[in-house]
Amino acid sequence: MLEADVAIVGAGAAGLSLAHRLACPAAGSHRPSVLLISAPPGPLRPPRRTWCFWERGRGRFDAAVTAAWQRLRVHTPSGRKIEDSIAPMYYKMIASDDFEALVDQHLERSPTVRRVEASVEAIEGISNGAHLHTRTADGPQTLRARWVFDSRPLGSLPAARTTLLQHFHGWFVRTERPIWQSDIVELMDFRTPQPPRGLSFGYVLPTGRHHALVEYTEFSAQTLSRHEYEAALHHYTGNVLGFGNLQIVSTETGVIPMTDGVFARRTAPSVFRIGVAGGATRPSTGYTFAAIQRQTQAVADALARGRTPLPPSAHSARSRAMDAVMLRALGSGRVDGAAFFAGLFTSVPMERLLRFLDGRTRWTEDLGVGIRTPVLPMLRSAAELSRLPRRPFPGP
C-alpha cells in the first residue's frame, strides 16, 4: 500500500497549485510526502483550457504566462468604448498545458512528491487519515494518506437560492494581417445579442498582432448547443468586430457555476475539497485561479505549522453576501445584466473594480461601488433572499 502525508486527487489548477506549494516550501519548513493522483487519459481528465487572473507585478507562475496586459477595454451595449489602465496590476493568461509543464519541472526535482495515474473510485475516512480506493492500469489499488485534498468536479451543485451558469465557447485564431491590438484586452464587449435574463458578451485576448483568443460568454440558466455557440462567435467576429477571414487554430469550451450555494470544504475529518469543488469560484464573475492560489497557500502554511489544514473560504462573507444579491437581481430579471456591468465600468476605475471583484477592497470602497448599481432592484433582491428556499440545481 502506498502511503503519504498528503494525497491530492486531481491534477487541474487546484491540484497542481497545491502540489507545487508542497514541493517548494519556504526555507526551513517541513516538506510532507505527497501523492498527486491524476486521472488516466479519457473523460475524467480535465480538458485543455486557459485561466485568467490579475495580480501586481511578477507572480509565482510567470514562466507559464502566455501573455499579460495592463490596459483593458469594455464596450457598452450602445457601443461606447471604455478603456483604462489597471497598473500596477497585470491581467494574465495561462494555458493549462504550460501551467502543468511548469509545475512538473518542479515536481520532478522534488524527492517528496510522487505522481500516480489512477481513477479514484472512493475515499474512505479512517482513524487519523483516509484510504483512497483507486483503479490503475494494473488493477485496483488502495492508497493511504493522513490528509486528502479532493479537487475533482462535483457531480451536482449544492442547493442554492440562485444558480446561473457562466458558459463560453472560444476560438484561438490566426490572421494573415496584423489586426489585433496586442497591448489591450477586450474584457467585456456587450454589443452581442442579450438573453432575456442574465447577460452575454464578447471577450478578446490578443497574444500578438496575428493571434488572439476570441470567446462568446453567457451568464444564464442553461447552456447552448455547439451550433449556437459557433453562430454567436461568427456574429461577434464578423458583424461586431468586422473581421471575416479568421483561421481557427483550436477551440475551448467551458461551464462555470455562479451560485450562492454553500460548498462543503470538509467531507470527513481528514478529507477536504479545494478549487471549484471547495468554493473557490467567485459567484459574481466566475474567476477562480487567484482564489485557488490563496486557498492552497493557506493549506500549505497550515501543514507547515502542523495544524489542521482546513482550506479557508476563498471569499469573504461580505463578498458572498453581495454576490448573492447580484445573482438574484440577474436571475430574476430585475436588472439588465449588460447595462449593470457596463454601468460599473463606466463609473468606477478599472483597477478599483478589479480589486472589488477579487474581494480586495475596503468596505468604504464596496459602498462606493454599491451606490453605482441600480439601487432599488438590488435592495428588493436583498430583502427577499432570507425568504427564498435553497433548491437543488436541476442538472449536473
C-alpha atoms as a printed R data frame, in Angstrom:
    type eleno elety resid chain resno       x      y       z
1   ATOM     1    CA   MET     A     1   0.000  0.000   0.000
2   ATOM     2    CA   LEU     A     2   1.350  3.417  -0.984
3   ATOM     3    CA   GLU     A     3   1.311  5.848   1.936
4   ATOM     4    CA   ALA     A     4   1.946  9.579   2.200
5   ATOM     5    CA   ASP     A     5   1.293 12.536   4.439
6   ATOM     6    CA   VAL     A     6  -0.858 14.168   1.738
7   ATOM     7    CA   ALA     A     7  -2.863 12.836  -1.196
8   ATOM     8    CA   ILE     A     8  -4.087 15.301  -3.832
9   ATOM     9    CA   VAL     A     9  -6.859 13.990  -6.041
10  ATOM    10    CA   GLY     A    10  -6.999 15.662  -9.443
11  ATOM    11    CA   ALA     A    11  -4.325 17.495 -11.438
12  ATOM    12    CA   GLY     A    12  -6.191 20.581 -12.584
13  ATOM    13    CA   ALA     A    13  -5.458 24.126 -11.440
14  ATOM    14    CA   ALA     A    14  -6.124 23.455  -7.745
15  ATOM    15    CA   GLY     A    15  -4.374 20.101  -7.500
16  ATOM    16    CA   LEU     A    16  -1.277 21.263  -9.370
17  ATOM    17    CA   SER     A    17  -1.122 24.526  -7.397
18  ATOM    18    CA   LEU     A    18  -1.184 22.704  -4.070
19  ATOM    19    CA   ALA     A    19   1.373 20.136  -5.243
20  ATOM    20    CA   HIS     A    20   3.670 22.955  -6.365
21  ATOM    21    CA   ARG     A    21   3.468 24.707  -2.994
22  ATOM    22    CA   LEU     A    22   4.150 21.487  -1.089
23  ATOM    23    CA   ALA     A    23   7.075 20.601  -3.356
24  ATOM    24    CA   CYS     A    24   8.582 24.096  -2.945
25  ATOM    25    CA   PRO     A    25   8.033 25.026   0.714
26  ATOM    26    CA   ALA     A    26   9.542 28.018   2.429
27  ATOM    27    CA   ALA     A    27  13.084 27.529   3.707
28  ATOM    28    CA   GLY     A    28  13.132 25.548   6.925
29  ATOM    29    CA   SER     A    29   9.517 24.352   6.559
30  ATOM    30    CA   HIS     A    30   8.514 20.719   6.903
31  ATOM    31    CA   ARG     A    31   8.207 19.069   3.492
32  ATOM    32    CA   PRO     A    32   5.406 16.455   3.591
33  ATOM    33    CA   SER     A    33   5.349 13.380   1.390
34  ATOM    34    CA   VAL     A    34   2.738 13.836  -1.350
35  ATOM    35    CA   LEU     A    35   0.849 11.621  -3.777
36  ATOM    36    CA   LEU     A    36  -0.583 13.586  -6.720
37  ATOM    37    CA   ILE     A    37  -3.258 11.394  -8.287
38  ATOM    38    CA   SER     A    38  -4.206 12.321 -11.842
39  ATOM    39    CA   ALA     A    39  -6.860 10.591 -13.918
40  ATOM    40    CA   PRO     A    40  -5.778  8.460 -16.889
41  ATOM    41    CA   PRO     A    41  -6.420  9.860 -20.380
42  ATOM    42    CA   GLY     A    42 -10.143  9.982 -21.008
43  ATOM    43    CA   PRO     A    43 -13.286 11.758 -19.795
44  ATOM    44    CA   LEU     A    44 -12.094 12.115 -16.184
45  ATOM    45    CA   ARG     A    45  -9.036 14.167 -17.138
46  ATOM    46    CA   PRO     A    46  -9.541 17.957 -17.204
47  ATOM    47    CA   PRO     A    47  -9.739 19.382 -20.741
48  ATOM    48    CA   ARG     A    48  -7.186 21.861 -22.025
49  ATOM    49    CA   ARG     A    49  -8.185 25.393 -21.100
50  ATOM    50    CA   THR     A    50  -6.929 28.849 -20.224
51  ATOM    51    CA   TRP     A    51  -7.099 30.596 -16.856
52  ATOM    52    CA   CYS     A    52  -7.082 34.357 -16.415
53  ATOM    53    CA   PHE     A    53  -6.450 36.428 -13.308
54  ATOM    54    CA   TRP     A    54  -4.931 39.709 -12.225
55  ATOM    55    CA   GLU     A    55  -2.097 40.421  -9.808
56  ATOM    56    CA   ARG     A    56   0.523 43.038  -9.032
57  ATOM    57    CA   GLY     A    57   3.895 42.720 -10.729
58  ATOM    58    CA   ARG     A    58   5.656 39.399 -11.019
59  ATOM    59    CA   GLY     A    59   3.955 36.257  -9.832
60  ATOM    60    CA   ARG     A    60   4.723 32.682  -8.843
61  ATOM    61    CA   PHE     A    61   3.786 31.224 -12.230
62  ATOM    62    CA   ASP     A    62   5.000 33.927 -14.612
63  ATOM    63    CA   ALA     A    63   7.161 31.426 -16.502
64  ATOM    64    CA   ALA     A    64   3.927 29.806 -17.731
65  ATOM    65    CA   VAL     A    65   2.075 33.026 -18.574
66  ATOM    66    CA   THR     A    66   1.094 33.233 -22.245
67  ATOM    67    CA   ALA     A    67   0.567 36.998 -22.183
68  ATOM    68    CA   ALA     A    68  -0.045 39.843 -19.734
69  ATOM    69    CA   TRP     A    69  -1.726 43.207 -20.218
70  ATOM    70    CA   GLN     A    70  -2.224 46.434 -18.280
71  ATOM    71    CA   ARG     A    71  -4.837 48.068 -20.497
72  ATOM    72    CA   LEU     A    72  -8.425 46.789 -20.532
73  ATOM    73    CA   ARG     A    73 -11.349 47.825 -22.680
74  ATOM    74    CA   VAL     A    74 -15.111 47.438 -22.300
75  ATOM    75    CA   HIS     A    75 -17.785 48.194 -24.899
76  ATOM    76    CA   THR     A    76 -21.249 49.144 -23.641
77  ATOM    77    CA   PRO     A    77 -24.359 47.798 -25.423
78  ATOM    78    CA   SER     A    78 -24.655 51.142 -27.255
79  ATOM    79    CA   GLY     A    79 -21.062 50.867 -28.497
80  ATOM    80    CA   ARG     A    80 -19.403 53.337 -26.134
81  ATOM    81    CA   LYS     A    81 -15.754 52.403 -25.561
82  ATOM    82    CA   ILE     A    82 -14.306 52.483 -22.029
83  ATOM    83    CA   GLU     A    83 -10.552 51.968 -21.812
84  ATOM    84    CA   ASP     A    84  -8.321 52.227 -18.775
85  ATOM    85    CA   SER     A    85  -5.054 51.049 -17.228
86  ATOM    86    CA   ILE     A    86  -5.047 48.685 -14.261
87  ATOM    87    CA   ALA     A    87  -1.430 49.442 -13.287
88  ATOM    88    CA   PRO     A    88   0.244 48.386 -11.074
89  ATOM    89    CA   MET     A    89  -1.713 45.192 -11.739
90  ATOM    90    CA   TYR     A    90  -1.459 42.923 -14.774
91  ATOM    91    CA   TYR     A    91  -4.205 40.845 -16.345
92  ATOM    92    CA   LYS     A    92  -2.581 37.488 -17.085
93  ATOM    93    CA   MET     A    93  -3.457 34.399 -19.114
94  ATOM    94    CA   ILE     A    94  -2.069 30.912 -18.510
95  ATOM    95    CA   ALA     A    95  -2.706 27.876 -20.711
96  ATOM    96    CA   SER     A    96  -3.293 24.706 -18.719
97  ATOM    97    CA   ASP     A    97  -0.662 22.752 -20.704
98  ATOM    98    CA   ASP     A    98   2.005 25.365 -19.955
99  ATOM    99    CA   PHE     A    99   0.982 25.502 -16.298
100 ATOM   100    CA   GLU     A   100   1.212 21.725 -15.931
101 ATOM   101    CA   ALA     A   101   4.617 21.659 -17.669
102 ATOM   102    CA   LEU     A   102   5.964 24.311 -15.296
103 ATOM   103    CA   VAL     A   103   4.674 22.504 -12.212
104 ATOM   104    CA   ASP     A   104   6.003 19.174 -13.490
105 ATOM   105    CA   GLN     A   105   9.521 20.651 -13.744
106 ATOM   106    CA   HIS     A   106   9.416 21.344 -10.015
107 ATOM   107    CA   LEU     A   107   7.757 18.054  -9.094
108 ATOM   108    CA   GLU     A   108  10.387 16.057 -10.983
109 ATOM   109    CA   ARG     A   109  13.074 17.633  -8.788
110 ATOM   110    CA   SER     A   110  11.157 17.046  -5.575
111 ATOM   111    CA   PRO     A   111  12.092 13.960  -3.544
112 ATOM   112    CA   THR     A   112   8.777 14.058  -1.673
113 ATOM   113    CA   VAL     A   113   6.146 14.272  -4.444
114 ATOM   114    CA   ARG     A   114   5.091 11.258  -6.480
115 ATOM   115    CA   ARG     A   115   2.606 11.292  -9.358
116 ATOM   116    CA   VAL     A   116   0.166  8.395  -9.620
117 ATOM   117    CA   GLU     A   117  -2.085  7.825 -12.637
118 ATOM   118    CA   ALA     A   118  -5.338  6.305 -11.409
119 ATOM   119    CA   SER     A   119  -9.051  6.903 -11.159
120 ATOM   120    CA   VAL     A   120 -10.236  7.359  -7.577
121 ATOM   121    CA   GLU     A   121 -13.390  5.328  -7.005
122 ATOM   122    CA   ALA     A   122 -13.922  6.068  -3.297
123 ATOM   123    CA   ILE     A   123 -12.345  7.920  -0.392
124 ATOM   124    CA   GLU     A   124 -12.881  6.271   2.994
125 ATOM   125    CA   GLY     A   125 -12.198  8.093   6.214
126 ATOM   126    CA   ILE     A   126 -10.257  6.068   8.790
127 ATOM   127    CA   SER     A   127  -8.635  6.822  12.115
128 ATOM   128    CA   ASN     A   128  -6.017  9.573  11.563
129 ATOM   129    CA   GLY     A   129  -6.349  9.592   7.810
130 ATOM   130    CA   ALA     A   130  -8.125  8.151   4.814
131 ATOM   131    CA   HIS     A   131  -7.967  5.269   2.383
132 ATOM   132    CA   LEU     A   132  -8.252  6.041  -1.320
133 ATOM   133    CA   HIS     A   133  -9.621  3.170  -3.365
134 ATOM   134    CA   THR     A   134  -8.284  3.611  -6.888
135 ATOM   135    CA   ARG     A   135  -8.118  1.777 -10.174
136 ATOM   136    CA   THR     A   136  -4.893  1.817 -12.173
137 ATOM   137    CA   ALA     A   137  -3.857  0.196 -15.450
138 ATOM   138    CA   ASP     A   138  -2.715 -2.784 -13.358
139 ATOM   139    CA   GLY     A   139  -5.971 -3.099 -11.431
140 ATOM   140    CA   PRO     A   140  -7.354 -1.874  -8.104
141 ATOM   141    CA   GLN     A   141  -5.008 -0.250  -5.613
142 ATOM   142    CA   THR     A   142  -5.565  1.255  -2.163
143 ATOM   143    CA   LEU     A   143  -3.569  4.290  -1.046
144 ATOM   144    CA   ARG     A   144  -3.366  5.759   2.436
145 ATOM   145    CA   ALA     A   145  -2.807  9.382   3.442
146 ATOM   146    CA   ARG     A   146  -3.009 11.440   6.598
147 ATOM   147    CA   TRP     A   147  -4.700 14.287   4.693
148 ATOM   148    CA   VAL     A   148  -6.628 14.169   1.417
149 ATOM   149    CA   PHE     A   149  -7.419 17.173  -0.817
150 ATOM   150    CA   ASP     A   150 -10.027 16.413  -3.475
151 ATOM   151    CA   SER     A   151 -10.177 18.845  -6.407
152 ATOM   152    CA   ARG     A   152 -12.438 16.817  -8.715
153 ATOM   153    CA   PRO     A   153 -15.592 18.467 -10.095
154 ATOM   154    CA   LEU     A   154 -18.718 17.786  -8.078
155 ATOM   155    CA   GLY     A   155 -21.392 15.532  -9.516
156 ATOM   156    CA   SER     A   156 -24.026 18.119  -8.625
157 ATOM   157    CA   LEU     A   157 -24.088 21.672  -7.321
158 ATOM   158    CA   PRO     A   158 -25.152 22.490  -3.753
159 ATOM   159    CA   ALA     A   159 -28.689 23.679  -3.123
160 ATOM   160    CA   ALA     A   160 -28.944 27.427  -3.681
161 ATOM   161    CA   ARG     A   161 -31.346 30.321  -3.882
162 ATOM   162    CA   THR     A   162 -29.885 31.350  -7.240
163 ATOM   163    CA   THR     A   163 -27.719 29.389  -9.659
164 ATOM   164    CA   LEU     A   164 -26.602 30.688 -13.025
165 ATOM   165    CA   LEU     A   165 -24.047 29.199 -15.371
166 ATOM   166    CA   GLN     A   166 -21.194 31.066 -16.988
167 ATOM   167    CA   HIS     A   167 -20.795 29.140 -20.223
168 ATOM   168    CA   PHE     A   168 -18.495 30.024 -23.077
169 ATOM   169    CA   HIS     A   169 -17.002 28.886 -26.344
170 ATOM   170    CA   GLY     A   170 -13.799 30.339 -27.742
171 ATOM   171    CA   TRP     A   171 -11.655 30.278 -30.846
172 ATOM   172    CA   PHE     A   172  -7.882 30.578 -30.890
173 ATOM   173    CA   VAL     A   173  -7.463 32.394 -34.194
174 ATOM   174    CA   ARG     A   174  -4.689 33.405 -36.552
175 ATOM   175    CA   THR     A   175  -4.919 36.132 -39.186
176 ATOM   176    CA   GLU     A   176  -2.830 36.980 -42.225
177 ATOM   177    CA   ARG     A   177  -2.942 40.710 -41.473
178 ATOM   178    CA   PRO     A   178  -1.803 42.203 -38.119
179 ATOM   179    CA   ILE     A   179  -5.307 43.197 -36.952
180 ATOM   180    CA   TRP     A   180  -5.119 42.816 -33.153
181 ATOM   181    CA   GLN     A   181  -4.008 45.455 -30.645
182 ATOM   182    CA   SER     A   182  -1.699 43.211 -28.667
183 ATOM   183    CA   ASP     A   183  -1.475 45.526 -25.645
184 ATOM   184    CA   ILE     A   184  -5.235 45.763 -24.884
185 ATOM   185    CA   VAL     A   185  -7.721 43.159 -23.654
186 ATOM   186    CA   GLU     A   186 -11.351 43.377 -24.741
187 ATOM   187    CA   LEU     A   187 -12.610 42.319 -21.301
188 ATOM   188    CA   MET     A   188 -16.348 42.644 -21.913
189 ATOM   189    CA   ASP     A   189 -17.963 43.633 -25.193
190 ATOM   190    CA   PHE     A   190 -21.709 43.922 -24.657
191 ATOM   191    CA   ARG     A   191 -22.516 44.560 -28.323
192 ATOM   192    CA   THR     A   192 -23.746 40.957 -28.534
193 ATOM   193    CA   PRO     A   193 -27.448 39.956 -28.561
194 ATOM   194    CA   GLN     A   194 -28.560 39.710 -24.915
195 ATOM   195    CA   PRO     A   195 -30.533 36.778 -23.409
196 ATOM   196    CA   PRO     A   196 -33.861 37.557 -21.638
197 ATOM   197    CA   ARG     A   197 -32.223 37.067 -18.227
198 ATOM   198    CA   GLY     A   198 -28.523 37.256 -17.443
199 ATOM   199    CA   LEU     A   199 -26.103 38.702 -19.991
200 ATOM   200    CA   SER     A   200 -23.738 37.906 -22.832
201 ATOM   201    CA   PHE     A   201 -20.509 39.463 -24.034
202 ATOM   202    CA   GLY     A   202 -17.547 39.001 -26.323
203 ATOM   203    CA   TYR     A   203 -14.032 38.609 -24.960
204 ATOM   204    CA   VAL     A   204 -10.762 39.101 -26.852
205 ATOM   205    CA   LEU     A   205  -7.290 38.231 -25.556
206 ATOM   206    CA   PRO     A   206  -4.692 39.163 -28.186
207 ATOM   207    CA   THR     A   207  -1.448 37.241 -27.839
208 ATOM   208    CA   GLY     A   208   0.189 39.022 -30.760
209 ATOM   209    CA   ARG     A   209  -0.702 41.113 -33.776
210 ATOM   210    CA   HIS     A   210  -1.732 37.964 -35.670
211 ATOM   211    CA   HIS     A   211  -3.078 35.773 -32.839
212 ATOM   212    CA   ALA     A   212  -5.907 36.026 -30.312
213 ATOM   213    CA   LEU     A   213  -8.392 34.086 -28.219
214 ATOM   214    CA   VAL     A   214 -11.913 35.248 -29.060
215 ATOM   215    CA   GLU     A   215 -14.769 33.985 -26.875
216 ATOM   216    CA   TYR     A   216 -18.521 34.283 -26.621
217 ATOM   217    CA   THR     A   217 -19.737 34.121 -22.998
218 ATOM   218    CA   GLU     A   218 -23.191 33.988 -21.403
219 ATOM   219    CA   PHE     A   219 -24.413 34.180 -17.822
220 ATOM   220    CA   SER     A   220 -27.737 32.336 -17.928
221 ATOM   221    CA   ALA     A   221 -29.584 29.313 -16.553
222 ATOM   222    CA   GLN     A   222 -28.903 26.962 -19.465
223 ATOM   223    CA   THR     A   223 -26.064 26.231 -21.859
224 ATOM   224    CA   LEU     A   224 -26.277 26.429 -25.643
225 ATOM   225    CA   SER     A   225 -25.715 23.880 -28.365
226 ATOM   226    CA   ARG     A   226 -22.395 23.770 -30.203
227 ATOM   227    CA   HIS     A   227 -24.129 25.194 -33.281
228 ATOM   228    CA   GLU     A   228 -25.468 28.147 -31.245
229 ATOM   229    CA   TYR     A   229 -22.031 28.940 -29.825
230 ATOM   230    CA   GLU     A   230 -20.467 28.836 -33.281
231 ATOM   231    CA   ALA     A   231 -23.196 31.081 -34.695
232 ATOM   232    CA   ALA     A   232 -22.692 33.569 -31.830
233 ATOM   233    CA   LEU     A   233 -18.928 33.683 -32.479
234 ATOM   234    CA   HIS     A   234 -19.410 34.130 -36.221
235 ATOM   235    CA   HIS     A   235 -21.778 37.017 -35.489
236 ATOM   236    CA   TYR     A   236 -19.397 38.605 -32.989
237 ATOM   237    CA   THR     A   237 -16.229 38.346 -35.075
238 ATOM   238    CA   GLY     A   238 -17.914 39.216 -38.368
239 ATOM   239    CA   ASN     A   239 -20.785 41.614 -37.584
240 ATOM   240    CA   VAL     A   240 -19.477 43.291 -34.408
241 ATOM   241    CA   LEU     A   241 -15.689 43.260 -34.823
242 ATOM   242    CA   GLY     A   242 -15.762 43.297 -38.616
243 ATOM   243    CA   PHE     A   243 -13.138 40.564 -39.051
244 ATOM   244    CA   GLY     A   244 -14.172 37.966 -41.581
245 ATOM   245    CA   ASN     A   245 -11.215 35.834 -42.643
246 ATOM   246    CA   LEU     A   246 -10.084 34.214 -39.378
247 ATOM   247    CA   GLN     A   247  -8.210 30.917 -39.288
248 ATOM   248    CA   ILE     A   248  -9.408 28.875 -36.306
249 ATOM   249    CA   VAL     A   249  -6.413 27.052 -34.822
250 ATOM   250    CA   SER     A   250  -8.186 25.427 -31.860
251 ATOM   251    CA   THR     A   251 -11.179 25.902 -29.577
252 ATOM   252    CA   GLU     A   252 -12.104 25.819 -25.902
253 ATOM   253    CA   THR     A   253 -15.475 25.371 -24.209
254 ATOM   254    CA   GLY     A   254 -16.396 25.570 -20.553
255 ATOM   255    CA   VAL     A   255 -19.137 25.920 -17.963
256 ATOM   256    CA   ILE     A   256 -18.526 27.633 -14.600
257 ATOM   257    CA   PRO     A   257 -21.114 27.620 -11.786
258 ATOM   258    CA   MET     A   258 -22.249 31.003 -10.445
259 ATOM   259    CA   THR     A   259 -24.182 30.147  -7.309
260 ATOM   260    CA   ASP     A   260 -24.891 31.292  -3.768
261 ATOM   261    CA   GLY     A   261 -24.905 27.650  -2.663
262 ATOM   262    CA   VAL     A   262 -22.574 26.680   0.172
263 ATOM   263    CA   PHE     A   263 -19.718 24.366  -0.865
264 ATOM   264    CA   ALA     A   264 -18.572 21.911   1.790
265 ATOM   265    CA   ARG     A   265 -14.825 22.244   2.258
266 ATOM   266    CA   ARG     A   266 -14.572 19.263   4.618
267 ATOM   267    CA   THR     A   267 -16.242 15.920   3.923
268 ATOM   268    CA   ALA     A   268 -14.509 13.790   6.581
269 ATOM   269    CA   PRO     A   269 -12.076 14.537   9.458
270 ATOM   270    CA   SER     A   270  -9.073 14.182   7.113
271 ATOM   271    CA   VAL     A   271 -10.697 14.842   3.716
272 ATOM   272    CA   PHE     A   272 -11.099 18.317   2.192
273 ATOM   273    CA   ARG     A   273 -12.215 19.863  -1.077
274 ATOM   274    CA   ILE     A   274 -10.235 22.546  -2.890
275 ATOM   275    CA   GLY     A   275 -10.675 24.552  -6.059
276 ATOM   276    CA   VAL     A   276 -14.081 24.889  -7.711
277 ATOM   277    CA   ALA     A   277 -15.353 21.974  -5.604
278 ATOM   278    CA   GLY     A   278 -14.234 23.849  -2.484
279 ATOM   279    CA   GLY     A   279 -15.985 27.103  -3.383
280 ATOM   280    CA   ALA     A   280 -13.028 28.922  -4.962
281 ATOM   281    CA   THR     A   281 -15.081 30.319  -7.846
282 ATOM   282    CA   ARG     A   282 -16.237 33.918  -7.296
283 ATOM   283    CA   PRO     A   283 -20.025 33.698  -7.743
284 ATOM   284    CA   SER     A   284 -20.370 37.100  -9.407
285 ATOM   285    CA   THR     A   285 -17.657 36.656 -12.049
286 ATOM   286    CA   GLY     A   286 -16.605 33.010 -12.402
287 ATOM   287    CA   TYR     A   287 -12.922 33.872 -11.829
288 ATOM   288    CA   THR     A   288 -11.237 31.107  -9.848
289 ATOM   289    CA   PHE     A   289  -7.458 30.942 -10.382
290 ATOM   290    CA   ALA     A   290  -6.421 33.710  -7.955
291 ATOM   291    CA   ALA     A   291  -8.696 32.342  -5.216
292 ATOM   292    CA   ILE     A   292  -7.158 28.889  -5.713
293 ATOM   293    CA   GLN     A   293  -3.751 30.405  -5.008
294 ATOM   294    CA   ARG     A   294  -4.965 31.952  -1.745
295 ATOM   295    CA   GLN     A   295  -6.652 28.723  -0.729
296 ATOM   296    CA   THR     A   296  -3.703 26.428  -1.490
297 ATOM   297    CA   GLN     A   297  -1.224 28.815   0.147
298 ATOM   298    CA   ALA     A   298  -3.281 28.681   3.353
299 ATOM   299    CA   VAL     A   299  -3.320 24.869   3.209
300 ATOM   300    CA   ALA     A   300   0.457 24.716   2.701
301 ATOM   301    CA   ASP     A   301   1.002 27.147   5.594
302 ATOM   302    CA   ALA     A   302  -1.197 25.069   7.904
303 ATOM   303    CA   LEU     A   303   0.638 21.859   7.034
304 ATOM   304    CA   ALA     A   304   3.997 23.562   7.622
305 ATOM   305    CA   ARG     A   305   2.832 24.607  11.106
306 ATOM   306    CA   GLY     A   306   1.399 21.182  11.966
307 ATOM   307    CA   ARG     A   307  -2.178 22.499  12.071
308 ATOM   308    CA   THR     A   308  -5.360 21.017  10.665
309 ATOM   309    CA   PRO     A   309  -5.215 22.113   7.003
310 ATOM   310    CA   LEU     A   310  -8.849 23.107   6.528
311 ATOM   311    CA   PRO     A   311  -8.976 25.174   3.310
312 ATOM   312    CA   PRO     A   312 -10.306 28.640   4.154
313 ATOM   313    CA   SER     A   313 -13.325 30.109   2.471
314 ATOM   314    CA   ALA     A   314 -11.956 31.605  -0.725
315 ATOM   315    CA   HIS     A   315 -14.151 34.710  -0.484
316 ATOM   316    CA   SER     A   316 -15.191 36.844   2.474
317 ATOM   317    CA   ALA     A   317 -18.688 36.750   3.954
318 ATOM   318    CA   ARG     A   318 -19.216 40.324   2.735
319 ATOM   319    CA   SER     A   319 -18.251 39.394  -0.824
320 ATOM   320    CA   ARG     A   320 -20.508 36.335  -0.813
321 ATOM   321    CA   ALA     A   321 -23.447 38.375   0.506
322 ATOM   322    CA   MET     A   322 -23.016 40.991  -2.248
323 ATOM   323    CA   ASP     A   323 -22.709 38.251  -4.860
324 ATOM   324    CA   ALA     A   324 -25.923 36.601  -3.651
325 ATOM   325    CA   VAL     A   325 -27.797 39.869  -4.154
326 ATOM   326    CA   MET     A   326 -26.325 40.406  -7.617
327 ATOM   327    CA   LEU     A   327 -27.104 36.842  -8.712
328 ATOM   328    CA   ARG     A   328 -30.694 37.203  -7.527
329 ATOM   329    CA   ALA     A   329 -31.086 40.507  -9.352
330 ATOM   330    CA   LEU     A   330 -29.728 38.961 -12.570
331 ATOM   331    CA   GLY     A   331 -31.586 35.662 -12.236
332 ATOM   332    CA   SER     A   332 -34.912 37.363 -11.526
333 ATOM   333    CA   GLY     A   333 -34.549 39.705 -14.484
334 ATOM   334    CA   ARG     A   334 -34.822 42.801 -12.274
335 ATOM   335    CA   VAL     A   335 -31.625 44.259 -13.698
336 ATOM   336    CA   ASP     A   336 -30.340 44.333 -17.237
337 ATOM   337    CA   GLY     A   337 -27.083 42.400 -16.904
338 ATOM   338    CA   ALA     A   338 -25.215 44.133 -19.714
339 ATOM   339    CA   ALA     A   339 -26.281 47.576 -18.520
340 ATOM   340    CA   PHE     A   340 -25.390 46.626 -14.937
341 ATOM   341    CA   PHE     A   341 -21.760 45.719 -15.677
342 ATOM   342    CA   ALA     A   342 -21.333 48.445 -18.288
343 ATOM   343    CA   GLY     A   343 -22.508 50.980 -15.696
344 ATOM   344    CA   LEU     A   344 -19.926 49.771 -13.192
345 ATOM   345    CA   PHE     A   345 -17.080 50.047 -15.679
346 ATOM   346    CA   THR     A   346 -18.313 53.481 -16.717
347 ATOM   347    CA   SER     A   347 -18.357 54.916 -13.188
348 ATOM   348    CA   VAL     A   348 -15.622 53.000 -11.304
349 ATOM   349    CA   PRO     A   349 -11.887 52.994 -12.233
350 ATOM   350    CA   MET     A   350 -10.953 49.595 -13.636
351 ATOM   351    CA   GLU     A   351  -8.146 48.962 -11.166
352 ATOM   352    CA   ARG     A   352 -10.508 49.521  -8.231
353 ATOM   353    CA   LEU     A   353 -13.296 47.499  -9.844
354 ATOM   354    CA   LEU     A   354 -10.987 44.521 -10.381
355 ATOM   355    CA   ARG     A   355  -9.896 44.691  -6.750
356 ATOM   356    CA   PHE     A   356 -13.592 44.765  -5.809
357 ATOM   357    CA   LEU     A   357 -14.309 41.719  -7.976
358 ATOM   358    CA   ASP     A   358 -11.408 39.932  -6.273
359 ATOM   359    CA   GLY     A   359 -12.695 40.841  -2.780
360 ATOM   360    CA   ARG     A   360  -9.659 43.063  -2.118
361 ATOM   361    CA   THR     A   361 -11.427 46.355  -1.410
362 ATOM   362    CA   ARG     A   362 -12.276 48.033   1.907
363 ATOM   363    CA   TRP     A   363 -15.905 48.285   2.959
364 ATOM   364    CA   THR     A   364 -15.905 52.000   2.118
365 ATOM   365    CA   GLU     A   365 -14.822 51.156  -1.447
366 ATOM   366    CA   ASP     A   366 -17.505 48.446  -1.591
367 ATOM   367    CA   LEU     A   367 -20.068 51.056  -0.614
368 ATOM   368    CA   GLY     A   368 -18.799 53.330  -3.367
369 ATOM   369    CA   VAL     A   369 -19.321 50.548  -5.898
370 ATOM   370    CA   GLY     A   370 -22.720 49.618  -4.458
371 ATOM   371    CA   ILE     A   371 -24.234 53.071  -4.881
372 ATOM   372    CA   ARG     A   372 -23.373 52.905  -8.585
373 ATOM   373    CA   THR     A   373 -25.652 49.890  -9.114
374 ATOM   374    CA   PRO     A   374 -29.455 50.020  -9.696
375 ATOM   375    CA   VAL     A   375 -30.262 50.632  -6.028
376 ATOM   376    CA   LEU     A   376 -33.986 49.789  -5.846
377 ATOM   377    CA   PRO     A   377 -33.781 46.440  -7.739
378 ATOM   378    CA   MET     A   378 -30.738 45.474  -5.662
379 ATOM   379    CA   LEU     A   379 -32.480 46.373  -2.390
380 ATOM   380    CA   ARG     A   380 -35.537 44.380  -3.398
381 ATOM   381    CA   SER     A   381 -33.360 41.386  -4.270
382 ATOM   382    CA   ALA     A   382 -31.521 41.662  -0.948
383 ATOM   383    CA   ALA     A   383 -34.776 41.874   1.023
384 ATOM   384    CA   GLU     A   384 -36.217 38.692  -0.435
385 ATOM   385    CA   LEU     A   385 -33.129 36.480  -0.037
386 ATOM   386    CA   SER     A   386 -33.991 35.474   3.531
387 ATOM   387    CA   ARG     A   387 -37.383 34.153   2.355
388 ATOM   388    CA   LEU     A   388 -36.114 32.140  -0.575
389 ATOM   389    CA   PRO     A   389 -35.628 28.375  -0.141
390 ATOM   390    CA   ARG     A   390 -32.424 26.743  -1.272
391 ATOM   391    CA   ARG     A   391 -33.211 24.299  -4.067
392 ATOM   392    CA   PRO     A   392 -31.023 21.730  -5.857
393 ATOM   393    CA   PHE     A   393 -29.843 22.746  -9.286
394 ATOM   394    CA   PRO     A   394 -31.737 20.654 -11.900
395 ATOM   395    CA   GLY     A   395 -28.696 19.422 -13.745
396 ATOM   396    CA   PRO     A   396 -25.127 18.180 -13.460
